[in-house]
Short mmCIF file of C-alpha atoms in Angstrom, two decimals:
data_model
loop_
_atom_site.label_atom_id
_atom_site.label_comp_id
_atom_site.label_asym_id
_atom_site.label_seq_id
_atom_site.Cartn_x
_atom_site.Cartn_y
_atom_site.Cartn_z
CA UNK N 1 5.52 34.93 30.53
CA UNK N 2 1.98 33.71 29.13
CA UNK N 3 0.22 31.57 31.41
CA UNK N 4 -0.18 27.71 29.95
CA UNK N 5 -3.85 27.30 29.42
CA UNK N 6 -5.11 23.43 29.87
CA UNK N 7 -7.16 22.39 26.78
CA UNK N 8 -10.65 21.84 27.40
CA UNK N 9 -11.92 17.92 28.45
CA UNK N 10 -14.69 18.00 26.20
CA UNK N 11 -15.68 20.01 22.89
CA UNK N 12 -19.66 19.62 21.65
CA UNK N 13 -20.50 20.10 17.97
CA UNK N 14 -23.56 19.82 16.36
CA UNK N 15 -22.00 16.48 14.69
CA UNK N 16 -18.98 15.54 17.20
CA UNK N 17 -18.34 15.12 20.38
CA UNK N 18 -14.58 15.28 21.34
CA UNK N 19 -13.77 14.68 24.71
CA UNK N 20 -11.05 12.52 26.86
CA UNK N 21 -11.11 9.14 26.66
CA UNK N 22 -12.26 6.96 30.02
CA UNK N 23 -11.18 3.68 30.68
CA UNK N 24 -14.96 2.30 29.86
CA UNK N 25 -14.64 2.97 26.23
CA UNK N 26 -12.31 0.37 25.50
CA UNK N 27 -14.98 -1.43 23.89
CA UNK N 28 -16.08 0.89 21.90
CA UNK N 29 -11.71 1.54 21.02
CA UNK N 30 -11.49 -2.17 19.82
CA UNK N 31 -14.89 -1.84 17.97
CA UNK N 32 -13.26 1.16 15.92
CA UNK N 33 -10.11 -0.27 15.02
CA UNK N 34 -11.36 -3.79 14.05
CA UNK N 35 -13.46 -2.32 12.13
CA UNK N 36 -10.52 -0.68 9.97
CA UNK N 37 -7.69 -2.55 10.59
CA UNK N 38 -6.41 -3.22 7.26
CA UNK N 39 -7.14 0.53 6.25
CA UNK N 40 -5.09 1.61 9.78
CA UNK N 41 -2.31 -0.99 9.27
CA UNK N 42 -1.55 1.10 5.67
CA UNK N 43 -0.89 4.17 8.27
CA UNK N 44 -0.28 3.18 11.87
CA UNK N 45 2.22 0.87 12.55
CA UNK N 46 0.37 0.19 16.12
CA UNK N 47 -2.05 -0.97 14.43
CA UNK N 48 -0.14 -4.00 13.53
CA UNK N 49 -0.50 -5.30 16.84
CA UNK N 50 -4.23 -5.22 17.11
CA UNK N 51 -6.52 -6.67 18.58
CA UNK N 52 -5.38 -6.01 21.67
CA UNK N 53 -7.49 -7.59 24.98
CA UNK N 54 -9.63 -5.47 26.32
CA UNK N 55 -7.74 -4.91 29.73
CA UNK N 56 -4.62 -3.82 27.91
CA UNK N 57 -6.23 -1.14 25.90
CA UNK N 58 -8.08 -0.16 28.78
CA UNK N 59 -4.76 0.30 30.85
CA UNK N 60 -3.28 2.67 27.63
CA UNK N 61 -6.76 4.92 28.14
CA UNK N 62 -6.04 5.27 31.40
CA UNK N 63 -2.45 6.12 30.86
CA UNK N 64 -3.92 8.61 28.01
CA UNK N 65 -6.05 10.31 30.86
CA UNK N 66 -2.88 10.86 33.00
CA UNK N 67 -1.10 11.80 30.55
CA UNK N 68 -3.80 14.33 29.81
CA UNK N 69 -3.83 15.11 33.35
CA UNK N 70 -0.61 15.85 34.01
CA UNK N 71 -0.51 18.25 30.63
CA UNK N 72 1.80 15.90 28.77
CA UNK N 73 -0.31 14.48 25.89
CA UNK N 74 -3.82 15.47 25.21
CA UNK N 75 -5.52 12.86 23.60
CA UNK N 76 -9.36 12.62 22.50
CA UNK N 77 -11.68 10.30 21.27
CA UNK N 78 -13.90 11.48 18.33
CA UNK N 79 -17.23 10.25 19.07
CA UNK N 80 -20.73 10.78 17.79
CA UNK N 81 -23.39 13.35 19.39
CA UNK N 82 -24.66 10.10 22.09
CA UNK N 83 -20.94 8.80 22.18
CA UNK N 84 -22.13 5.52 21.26
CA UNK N 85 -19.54 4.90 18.60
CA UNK N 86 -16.41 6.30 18.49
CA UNK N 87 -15.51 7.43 14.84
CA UNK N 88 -11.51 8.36 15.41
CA UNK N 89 -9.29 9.99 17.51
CA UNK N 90 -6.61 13.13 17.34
CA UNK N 91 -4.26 14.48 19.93
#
């Protein structure tokens, strides 16, 4: 049987940096999807809910890091090369 290999925590382009998210960007989170809200609410039925306070979405970044952790979910922020804006997310 093939050993499971854990997905890298971080992946550096020359445009992109994807990497887990930490609790401390939930900021930068809320920033992203006010900023497209009624484009996201077309797609993501989440998104219906937002905003969110700041404490709750930083409690669902750090459930996203143990989930990450633990090799359930791997979920990453999208951010630009000095991760001072984050520009999406995939997992």
């Amino acid at each position: 049987m093939a050993a499971l290999l854990e997905p890298p925590r971080r992946v550096v382009t020359e445009r992109l940096v994807l990497r887990r998210y930490r609790p401390g960007d939930a900021p930068l989170l809320n920033e992203a999807v006010d900023s497209s809200i009624d484009h996201l609410r077309t797609f993501m039925e989440w998104a219906w809910a937002a905003p969110e306070p700041e404490r709750v979405v930083r409690e669902r970044l750090k459930e996203f890091r143990r989930s990450f952790d633990r090799g359930r979910d791997w979920i990453y922020g999208i951010f630009t090369p000095d991760e001072s804006e984050l520009v999406g997310g995939c997992g």
